[in-house]
Coordinates of N, CA and C in Angstrom, one line a residue:
M1 N -24.5 -25.1 8.1 CA -23.3 -24.0 8.4 C -23.9 -22.6 8.0
L2 N -24.6 -22.6 7.0 CA -25.3 -21.3 6.4 C -26.2 -20.8 7.5
E3 N -26.9 -21.8 8.0 CA -28.1 -21.3 9.0 C -27.3 -20.9 10.2
W4 N -26.2 -21.4 10.7 CA -25.4 -21.0 11.8 C -24.8 -19.6 11.6
I5 N -24.4 -19.4 10.4 CA -23.8 -17.9 10.1 C -25.0 -16.9 10.0
A6 N -26.1 -17.3 9.6 CA -27.2 -16.3 9.5 C -27.7 -16.1 11.0
T7 N -27.6 -17.2 11.9 CA -28.1 -16.9 13.2 C -27.1 -16.1 13.9
H8 N -25.8 -15.9 13.7 CA -24.7 -15.2 14.4 C -24.4 -14.0 13.3
R9 N -25.2 -13.6 12.6 CA -24.7 -12.8 11.5 C -24.4 -11.2 11.9
W10 N -24.8 -10.9 13.1 CA -24.3 -9.3 13.6 C -23.0 -9.6 14.1
W11 N -22.7 -10.8 14.8 CA -21.3 -10.8 15.3 C -20.3 -10.9 14.1
F12 N -20.6 -11.7 13.0 CA -19.8 -11.7 11.8 C -19.8 -10.4 11.2
L13 N -20.7 -9.6 11.2 CA -20.7 -8.3 10.4 C -19.6 -7.4 11.2
I14 N -19.8 -7.5 12.8 CA -18.9 -6.7 13.4 C -17.5 -7.1 13.3
A15 N -17.3 -8.5 13.2 CA -16.0 -9.0 13.0 C -15.3 -8.4 11.7
V16 N -16.1 -8.5 10.6 CA -15.8 -8.2 9.3 C -15.3 -6.7 9.3
E17 N -16.2 -5.8 10.0 CA -16.0 -4.3 10.0 C -14.7 -4.2 10.8
V18 N -14.6 -4.8 12.0 CA -13.2 -4.6 12.7 C -11.9 -5.0 12.0
S19 N -12.3 -6.1 11.2 CA -11.0 -6.6 10.5 C -10.7 -5.5 9.2
F20 N -11.6 -4.9 8.8 CA -11.5 -4.1 7.8 C -10.6 -3.0 8.2
W21 N -10.9 -2.4 9.3 CA -10.0 -1.2 9.8 C -8.8 -1.7 10.3
V22 N -8.7 -2.8 10.9 CA -7.3 -3.4 11.3 C -6.4 -3.6 10.1
L23 N -7.1 -4.1 8.9 CA -6.3 -4.2 7.8 C -5.8 -2.8 7.2
I24 N -6.7 -1.9 7.2 CA -6.3 -0.6 6.6 C -5.3 0.1 7.3
I25 N -5.3 0.0 8.9 CA -4.5 0.7 9.6 C -3.2 0.0 9.7
G26 N -3.3 -1.4 9.8 CA -2.1 -2.3 9.7 C -1.3 -2.0 8.5
F27 N -2.0 -2.0 7.4 CA -1.2 -1.8 5.9 C -0.4 -0.5 6.2
L28 N -1.0 0.5 6.6 CA -0.5 1.8 6.6 C 0.7 2.1 7.6
V29 N 0.6 1.3 8.6 CA 1.7 1.3 9.8 C 2.9 0.7 9.3
M30 N 2.6 -0.6 8.4 CA 3.8 -1.4 7.9 C 4.4 -0.4 6.8
R31 N 3.5 0.1 6.1 CA 4.0 0.8 5.0 C 5.1 2.2 5.3
Y32 N 4.5 2.9 6.3 CA 5.2 4.0 6.7 C 6.2 3.9 8.0
G33 N 5.7 2.9 8.8 CA 6.5 2.9 9.9 C 7.7 1.6 9.7
F34 N 7.4 0.7 8.8 CA 8.6 -0.2 8.6 C 9.1 -0.4 7.2
G35 N 8.3 0.4 6.4 CA 8.8 0.2 4.7 C 8.4 -1.0 4.2
I36 N 7.5 -1.6 4.7 CA 7.0 -2.9 4.1 C 5.9 -2.5 3.1
R37 N 6.0 -2.8 1.8 CA 5.1 -2.5 0.7 C 4.7 -3.7 0.1
S38 N 3.7 -4.2 0.6 CA 3.0 -5.4 0.0 C 1.5 -5.1 -0.6
H39 N 1.5 -4.3 -1.6 CA 0.3 -3.8 -2.1 C -0.7 -5.0 -2.7
R40 N -0.2 -5.9 -3.5 CA -0.9 -6.9 -3.9 C -1.6 -7.6 -3.0
V41 N -0.9 -8.1 -1.9 CA -1.4 -8.8 -0.8 C -2.6 -8.1 -0.2
F42 N -2.3 -6.8 0.1 CA -3.3 -6.0 0.7 C -4.6 -5.7 0.0
L43 N -4.4 -5.5 -1.4 CA -5.6 -5.5 -2.2 C -6.5 -6.9 -2.3
W44 N -5.6 -7.8 -2.3 CA -6.5 -9.0 -2.2 C -7.3 -9.4 -0.9
L45 N -6.7 -8.9 0.2 CA -7.3 -9.1 1.5 C -8.5 -8.0 1.4
L46 N -8.3 -6.9 1.0 CA -9.2 -5.9 1.0 C -10.5 -6.3 0.2
A47 N -10.3 -6.8 -1.1 CA -11.3 -7.3 -1.8 C -11.9 -8.4 -1.1
L48 N -11.4 -9.4 -0.5 CA -12.0 -10.6 0.2 C -12.9 -10.0 1.3
N49 N -12.4 -9.0 2.1 CA -13.2 -8.4 3.2 C -14.6 -7.8 2.7
L50 N -14.5 -7.0 1.5 CA -15.8 -6.4 1.0 C -16.7 -7.6 0.5
L51 N -16.1 -8.5 -0.1 CA -16.8 -9.8 -0.6 C -17.6 -10.4 0.6
S52 N -16.8 -10.4 1.8 CA -17.5 -10.9 2.9 C -18.8 -10.3 3.5
F53 N -18.7 -8.9 3.1 CA -19.9 -8.0 3.6 C -21.0 -8.5 2.7
L54 N -20.7 -8.6 1.3 CA -21.8 -9.2 0.3 C -22.2 -10.5 0.7
A55 N -21.3 -11.4 1.1 CA -21.8 -12.5 1.2 C -22.6 -12.8 2.4
L56 N -22.3 -12.1 3.5 CA -23.3 -12.0 4.6 C -24.8 -11.7 4.5
G57 N -24.8 -10.5 3.5 CA -26.2 -10.1 3.1 C -26.8 -11.1 2.4
I58 N -26.0 -11.8 1.5 CA -26.7 -12.9 0.6 C -27.3 -14.1 1.4
I59 N -26.3 -14.5 2.5 CA -26.6 -15.7 3.3 C -27.9 -15.3 4.2
D60 N -28.0 -14.1 4.6 CA -29.1 -13.6 5.4 C -30.3 -13.7 4.6
Y61 N -30.4 -13.3 3.3 CA -31.5 -13.3 2.5 C -31.8 -14.7 2.2
R62 N -30.9 -15.4 1.8 CA -31.2 -16.7 1.4 C -31.7 -17.7 2.6
E63 N -31.4 -17.4 3.8 CA -31.8 -18.1 5.0 C -33.2 -17.6 5.5
T64 N -33.5 -16.3 5.3 CA -34.7 -15.6 6.0 C -35.8 -15.7 4.8
G65 N -35.3 -15.4 3.5 CA -36.1 -15.3 2.5 C -36.9 -13.9 2.4
Q66 N -36.4 -13.0 3.2 CA -37.0 -11.7 3.1 C -35.8 -10.6 3.4
F67 N -36.2 -9.3 2.9 CA -35.2 -8.3 3.2 C -35.4 -7.8 4.8
S68 N -34.2 -7.4 5.4 CA -34.2 -7.1 6.9 C -33.3 -5.9 7.1
T69 N -33.4 -5.5 8.2 CA -32.4 -4.4 8.7 C -31.1 -4.7 8.6
F70 N -30.7 -6.0 8.9 CA -29.2 -6.5 8.6 C -28.8 -6.3 7.2
Q71 N -29.6 -6.6 6.3 CA -29.3 -6.4 4.8 C -29.1 -5.1 4.4
V72 N -30.1 -4.0 4.9 CA -29.9 -2.6 4.7 C -28.6 -2.2 5.3
V73 N -28.2 -2.6 6.4 CA -26.8 -2.2 7.0 C -25.7 -2.6 6.0
V74 N -25.8 -3.9 5.7 CA -24.8 -4.4 4.6 C -24.7 -3.5 3.3
V75 N -25.8 -3.1 2.8 CA -25.8 -2.3 1.6 C -25.2 -0.9 1.9
V76 N -25.6 -0.3 3.1 CA -25.1 0.8 3.6 C -23.6 1.0 3.8
A77 N -23.1 -0.2 4.2 CA -21.6 -0.3 4.4 C -20.9 -0.4 3.0
L78 N -21.5 -1.1 2.0 CA -20.8 -1.2 0.8 C -21.1 0.1 0.1
L79 N -22.0 0.8 0.3 CA -22.1 2.1 -0.5 C -21.2 3.0 -0.1
Y80 N -21.0 3.1 1.3 CA -20.1 4.1 2.0 C -18.5 3.6 1.4
S81 N -18.5 2.4 1.2 CA -17.0 1.9 0.7 C -16.8 2.4 -0.6
I82 N -17.8 2.6 -1.5 CA -17.7 2.8 -2.8 C -17.7 4.6 -3.0
T83 N -18.4 5.1 -2.1 CA -18.7 6.6 -2.4 C -17.8 7.4 -1.4
Y84 N -17.8 7.4 -0.3 CA -17.1 8.1 0.6 C -15.8 7.5 1.1
G85 N -15.7 6.3 1.0 CA -14.6 5.4 1.6 C -13.1 6.1 0.9
P86 N -13.1 6.0 -0.3 CA -11.6 6.4 -0.8 C -11.2 7.7 -0.2
K87 N -12.1 8.8 -0.3 CA -11.7 10.1 0.4 C -11.2 9.9 1.9
D88 N -12.0 9.2 2.7 CA -11.6 9.0 4.1 C -10.3 8.2 4.3
L89 N -10.2 7.4 3.2 CA -8.8 6.6 3.4 C -7.6 7.4 2.9
K90 N -7.8 8.4 2.1 CA -6.8 9.2 1.8 C -6.3 10.2 3.0
R91 N -7.4 10.7 3.8 CA -7.1 11.3 5.0 C -6.4 10.6 6.0
L92 N -6.8 9.4 6.1 CA -6.2 8.4 7.2 C -4.7 8.0 6.8
D93 N -4.5 8.0 5.4 CA -3.3 7.5 4.9 C -2.1 8.8 5.2
R94 N -2.7 10.2 5.0 CA -1.9 11.2 5.3 C -1.7 11.2 6.9
Y95 N -2.6 11.1 7.5 CA -2.6 11.1 9.1 C -1.6 10.1 9.6
I96 N -1.7 8.8 9.2 CA -0.8 7.7 9.5 C 0.6 8.2 9.2
R97 N 0.8 8.7 7.9 CA 2.3 9.1 7.4 C 2.9 10.0 8.2
L98 N 2.3 11.0 8.6 CA 2.7 12.1 9.6 C 3.0 11.4 11.0
K99 N 2.1 10.8 11.4 CA 2.3 10.0 12.8 C 3.6 9.2 12.9
M100 N 3.9 8.4 11.9 CA 4.8 7.5 11.8 C 6.2 8.2 11.8
A101 N 6.2 9.4 10.8 CA 7.5 10.0 10.7 C 7.8 10.7 11.9
R102 N 6.8 11.2 12.8 CA 7.2 11.9 14.0 C 7.5 10.6 15.1
W103 N 7.0 9.6 15.1 CA 7.3 8.6 16.0 C 8.5 8.1 15.7
K104 N 9.1 8.1 14.5 CA 10.5 7.6 14.2 C 11.5 8.7 14.3
G105 N 11.0 10.0 14.6 CA 11.7 11.1 14.8 C 12.4 11.5 13.6
E106 N 11.8 11.3 12.4 CA 12.2 11.7 11.1 C 11.5 12.8 10.6
S107 N 12.0 13.6 9.8 CA 11.3 14.7 8.9 C 11.0 14.1 7.6
L108 N 10.0 14.5 7.1 CA 9.6 14.1 5.5 C 10.5 14.7 4.6
P109 N 10.9 14.1 3.5 CA 11.5 14.7 2.6 C 10.9 16.0 2.1
P110 N 11.6 16.9 1.5 CA 10.8 18.3 1.1 C 10.0 18.1 0.2
E111 N 10.2 17.1 -0.9 CA 9.2 16.9 -1.9 C 7.7 16.4 -1.4
E112 N 8.0 15.3 -0.3 CA 6.9 14.9 0.3 C 6.3 16.0 1.2
E113 N 6.8 16.8 1.9 CA 6.2 17.9 2.8 C 5.5 18.7 1.7
A114 N 6.1 19.2 0.4 CA 5.2 20.0 -0.4 C 4.1 19.3 -1.1
R115 N 4.4 18.1 -1.3 CA 3.0 17.3 -1.8 C 1.9 17.2 -0.9
L116 N 2.3 17.0 0.4 CA 1.3 16.9 1.5 C 0.6 18.4 1.6
R117 N 1.5 19.3 1.6 CA 0.8 20.7 1.8 C -0.2 21.0 0.5
E118 N 0.4 20.6 -0.7 CA -0.5 21.0 -1.7 C -1.8 20.1 -1.6
E119 N -1.8 18.8 -1.1 CA -2.9 18.0 -0.9 C -3.9 18.7 -0.1
R120 N -3.4 19.1 1.2 CA -4.1 20.1 2.1 C -4.8 21.0 1.7
E121 N -4.1 21.8 0.7 CA -4.6 23.2 0.2 C -5.7 22.9 -0.8
K122 N -5.5 21.8 -1.6 CA -6.5 21.4 -2.6 C -7.9 21.0 -1.8
E123 N -7.6 20.2 -0.7 CA -8.8 19.6 0.0 C -9.5 20.8 0.7
E124 N -8.6 22.1 1.2 CA -9.3 23.1 1.7 C -10.0 23.8 0.8
K125 N -9.6 23.9 -0.5 CA -10.3 24.7 -1.5 C -11.7 23.9 -1.7
K126 N -11.8 22.7 -1.8 CA -12.9 21.9 -2.1 C -13.9 22.1 -0.8
N127 N -13.6 22.7 0.2 CA -14.6 22.7 1.2 C -15.3 23.8 1.2
Y128 N -15.1 24.8 0.2 CA -15.7 26.2 0.1 C -16.1 26.3 -1.5
G129 N -16.9 27.4 -1.6 CA -17.3 28.0 -2.9 C -17.8 27.0 -3.8
R130 N -17.4 27.3 -5.2 CA -18.1 26.5 -6.2 C -17.5 25.1 -6.4
L131 N -16.3 24.9 -5.8 CA -15.7 23.6 -5.8 C -16.5 22.6 -4.9
H132 N -16.8 23.2 -3.6 CA -17.5 22.5 -2.9 C -18.9 22.1 -3.1
A133 N -19.4 22.9 -3.9 CA -20.9 22.7 -4.5 C -20.8 21.7 -5.7
R134 N -19.8 21.8 -6.4 CA -19.5 20.9 -7.4 C -19.4 19.4 -6.8
G135 N -18.6 19.3 -5.7 CA -18.4 18.0 -5.2 C -19.7 17.5 -4.6
Q136 N -20.5 18.3 -4.0 CA -21.7 18.0 -3.5 C -22.8 17.4 -4.4
R137 N -22.8 18.2 -5.6 CA -23.6 17.7 -6.8 C -23.1 16.3 -7.4
R138 N -21.9 16.2 -7.5 CA -21.4 14.9 -8.0 C -21.5 13.8 -7.0
G139 N -21.5 14.0 -5.8 CA -21.8 13.0 -4.8 C -23.5 12.6 -5.0
W140 N -24.2 13.5 -5.1 CA -25.8 13.2 -5.3 C -25.8 12.6 -6.5
Y141 N -25.3 13.0 -7.6 CA -25.4 12.2 -9.0 C -25.0 10.8 -8.7
L142 N -24.0 10.5 -8.0 CA -23.4 9.1 -7.8 C -24.5 8.4 -7.0
H143 N -25.1 9.2 -6.0 CA -26.1 8.4 -5.1 C -27.5 8.2 -6.1
L144 N -27.8 9.1 -6.9 CA -28.9 8.8 -7.8 C -28.6 7.5 -8.7
L145 N -27.4 7.5 -9.2 CA -27.1 6.4 -10.0 C -27.3 4.9 -9.3
L146 N -26.6 5.1 -8.1 CA -26.7 3.7 -7.3 C -28.3 3.5 -7.0
F147 N -29.1 4.5 -6.6 CA -30.5 4.5 -6.6 C -31.2 3.9 -7.7
L148 N -30.9 4.4 -8.9 CA -31.5 3.7 -10.1 C -31.1 2.3 -10.3
I149 N -29.7 1.8 -10.2 CA -29.3 0.7 -10.5 C -29.9 -0.4 -9.4
A150 N -30.1 -0.1 -8.1 CA -30.6 -0.9 -7.2 C -32.1 -0.9 -7.4
H151 N -32.8 -0.1 -8.0 CA -34.1 -0.3 -8.2 C -34.4 -1.0 -9.3
F152 N -33.6 -1.0 -10.5 CA -33.6 -2.0 -11.4 C -33.4 -3.5 -11.2
V153 N -32.4 -3.5 -10.1 CA -32.2 -5.1 -9.7 C -33.5 -5.5 -9.0
F154 N -34.0 -4.7 -8.1 CA -35.2 -5.0 -7.2 C -36.2 -5.3 -8.4
A155 N -36.6 -4.7 -9.4 CA -37.5 -5.0 -10.4 C -37.4 -6.3 -11.0
Y156 N -36.1 -6.6 -11.3 CA -35.6 -7.9 -11.9 C -35.9 -9.1 -11.0
L157 N -35.6 -8.9 -9.6 CA -35.6 -9.8 -8.6 C -37.0 -10.0 -8.2
F158 N -37.8 -9.0 -7.9 CA -38.9 -9.2 -7.3 C -40.3 -8.9 -8.2
G159 N -40.1 -8.4 -9.4 CA -41.2 -8.1 -10.3 C -41.6 -6.6 -10.0
W160 N -41.9 -6.0 -11.2 CA -42.4 -4.6 -11.1 C -44.0 -4.5 -11.4
K161 N -44.8 -3.9 -10.5 CA -46.0 -3.8 -10.7 C -46.4 -2.6 -12.0
P162 N -47.1 -2.9 -12.9 CA -47.3 -2.1 -13.9 C -48.2 -1.0 -13.8
A163 N -47.8 0.2 -14.3 CA -48.6 1.4 -14.2 C -48.7 2.2 -15.6
S164 N -49.6 3.0 -15.9 CA -49.9 3.5 -17.1 C -49.0 4.7 -17.4
G165 N -47.8 4.4 -17.9 CA -46.9 5.5 -18.1 C -46.1 6.0 -16.9
V166 N -45.1 6.9 -17.3 CA -44.2 7.4 -16.1 C -45.3 8.3 -15.1
G167 N -46.1 9.1 -15.8 CA -47.0 9.9 -15.0 C -47.9 9.0 -13.9
G168 N -48.2 7.9 -14.7 CA -49.1 7.2 -14.0 C -48.6 6.5 -13.0
W169 N -47.3 6.0 -13.1 CA -46.5 5.3 -12.2 C -46.2 6.1 -10.9
V170 N -45.9 7.4 -11.1 CA -45.4 8.3 -10.2 C -46.7 8.6 -9.4
E171 N -47.9 8.9 -9.9 CA -49.2 9.2 -9.1 C -49.5 8.0 -8.4
T172 N -49.4 6.6 -9.0 CA -49.7 5.6 -8.2 C -48.8 5.4 -6.9
W173 N -47.6 5.7 -7.1 CA -46.5 5.6 -6.1 C -46.9 6.6 -5.0
I174 N -47.2 7.6 -5.3 CA -47.7 8.6 -4.2 C -48.9 8.5 -3.5
D175 N -50.1 7.9 -4.1 CA -51.3 7.4 -3.7 C -51.0 6.3 -2.7
S176 N -50.1 5.4 -3.2 CA -49.9 4.2 -2.2 C -48.7 4.3 -1.3
W177 N -48.3 5.6 -1.0 CA -47.1 5.7 -0.2 C -47.3 5.1 1.2
N178 N -48.5 5.1 1.9 CA -48.7 4.6 3.1 C -49.2 3.1 3.0
T179 N -49.2 2.6 1.9 CA -49.5 1.2 1.7 C -48.5 0.4 0.9
P180 N -47.1 0.3 1.6 CA -46.0 -0.3 1.0 C -46.2 -1.7 0.3
E181 N -47.3 -2.4 0.7 CA -47.4 -3.8 0.1 C -48.1 -3.6 -1.2
L182 N -48.4 -2.5 -1.7 CA -49.1 -2.4 -2.9 C -48.3 -2.1 -4.1
F183 N -47.3 -1.1 -3.8 CA -46.5 -0.7 -5.0 C -45.0 0.0 -4.5
P184 N -44.2 -0.2 -5.4 CA -44.0 -0.4 -6.9 C -43.5 -1.8 -7.1
F185 N -43.1 -2.6 -6.1 CA -42.6 -3.9 -6.5 C -43.6 -4.8 -5.7
R186 N -43.3 -6.2 -6.0 CA -44.3 -7.3 -5.5 C -43.8 -7.8 -4.2
K187 N -42.9 -7.0 -3.5 CA -42.6 -7.5 -2.2 C -42.5 -6.3 -1.3
E188 N -43.3 -6.4 -0.1 CA -43.7 -5.3 0.8 C -42.2 -4.6 1.4
E189 N -41.4 -5.7 1.8 CA -40.1 -5.3 2.5 C -39.4 -4.4 1.7
V190 N -39.3 -4.7 0.2 CA -38.4 -4.1 -0.7 C -39.2 -2.6 -0.9
N191 N -40.3 -2.5 -0.9 CA -41.1 -1.1 -1.0 C -40.8 -0.2 0.1
Q192 N -40.8 -0.9 1.1 CA -40.3 -0.2 2.5 C -38.8 0.5 2.3
I193 N -38.0 -0.3 1.9 CA -36.6 0.1 1.7 C -36.6 1.2 0.7
S194 N -37.4 0.9 -0.4 CA -37.6 2.0 -1.5 C -37.9 3.3 -1.0
R195 N -39.0 3.3 -0.2 CA -39.6 4.6 0.3 C -38.5 5.3 1.2
I196 N -37.8 4.5 2.2 CA -36.9 5.1 2.9 C -35.8 5.7 2.2
W197 N -35.1 5.0 1.2 CA -34.1 5.4 0.5 C -34.4 6.7 -0.5
T198 N -35.9 6.8 -1.0 CA -36.2 7.9 -1.8 C -36.2 9.1 -0.8
L199 N -36.7 8.9 0.4 CA -36.6 10.2 1.2 C -35.2 10.7 1.4
I200 N -34.3 9.6 1.7 CA -32.8 10.1 1.8 C -32.3 10.7 0.6
L201 N -32.6 10.2 -0.5 CA -32.2 10.6 -1.8 C -32.7 12.3 -2.0
L202 N -33.9 12.4 -1.6 CA -34.5 13.6 -1.8 C -33.8 14.8 -0.7
I203 N -33.6 14.2 0.6 CA -32.9 15.2 1.4 C -31.5 15.5 1.0
D204 N -30.9 14.5 0.5 CA -29.4 14.5 0.1 C -29.5 15.5 -1.3
G205 N -30.4 15.4 -2.0 CA -30.5 16.3 -3.4 C -30.6 17.8 -3.0
I206 N -31.6 18.0 -1.9 CA -31.8 19.4 -1.4 C -30.6 19.8 -0.8
N207 N -29.8 19.2 0.1 CA -28.7 19.6 0.7 C -27.7 19.9 -0.2
S208 N -27.6 18.9 -1.2 CA -26.4 19.1 -2.3 C -26.5 20.5 -3.2
F209 N -27.8 20.5 -3.6 CA -28.2 21.7 -4.6 C -28.3 23.0 -3.8
Y210 N -28.4 22.9 -2.2 CA -28.6 24.1 -1.6 C -27.3 24.9 -1.7
Y211 N -26.0 24.2 -1.7 CA -24.7 24.9 -1.7 C -24.5 25.4 -3.1
T212 N -25.2 25.0 -4.3 CA -25.2 25.5 -5.6 C -25.8 27.1 -5.6
I213 N -27.0 27.1 -4.8 CA -27.4 28.5 -4.7 C -26.9 29.4 -3.7
F214 N -26.4 28.6 -2.7 CA -25.7 29.4 -1.4 C -24.6 28.8 -1.3
P215 N -23.3 29.2 -2.0 CA -22.0 28.5 -1.7 C -21.7 28.7 -0.4
K216 N -21.0 27.7 0.1 CA -20.3 27.8 1.4 C -19.2 28.6 1.4
K217 N -19.2 29.6 2.4 CA -18.1 30.5 2.6 C -17.2 30.2 3.8
K218 N -15.8 30.6 3.5 CA -15.0 30.4 4.7 C -15.2 31.6 5.7
K219 N -15.0 31.0 7.0 CA -15.4 31.8 8.0 C -13.9 32.9 8.1
Q220 N -14.2 34.1 8.2 CA -13.1 35.1 8.3 C -12.8 35.0 9.7
T221 N -11.3 34.9 9.7 CA -10.6 34.9 11.1 C -10.1 36.4 11.3
D222 N -10.3 36.8 12.5 CA -9.6 38.1 13.0 C -8.1 38.0 13.0

């Protein structure tokens, strides 16, 4: 059974991803279109969906015995759901709420309109200036934390090649950058993932701290 799932893993991944968005949109439509509020059932189904992502990655690794592009895609999807997912879900919630009100030919209560307007104004402020720069830095700090946790897990699972101190470790890593089979872990595929992720982390860091030095300004309209 597990071998069959691993063979058709991409189809299962697509099915889980599609079911995730169907679940989200369906819940919001039921909530704002028909007044059905079943948060507990929704949360359980959402947790089951996310666990399905994780299970597919574990099954693939168990059957192949090595890291693959598929597992990287699974990890990226899970990281998105933890980092940027909640913010995007808030936007989708607001969009569906307004669409359902218009579809039903209803106007939102004054307090609801005021709350939505306040949310839009707060979100607008976060897109510029110091608030935007702070948000970018916090996002990078979270990215760095996930990077460190993942590398500790890699070290625990695959072994960590020793080096003489932090300076020696960094120097060895730079010297062996083009030979990922050598360092820092005892598995070449994991080293390749580590190198790609390191580059992404550095680019993300440069982009994040760029806005600290040069804050994003709102374009002036005529």
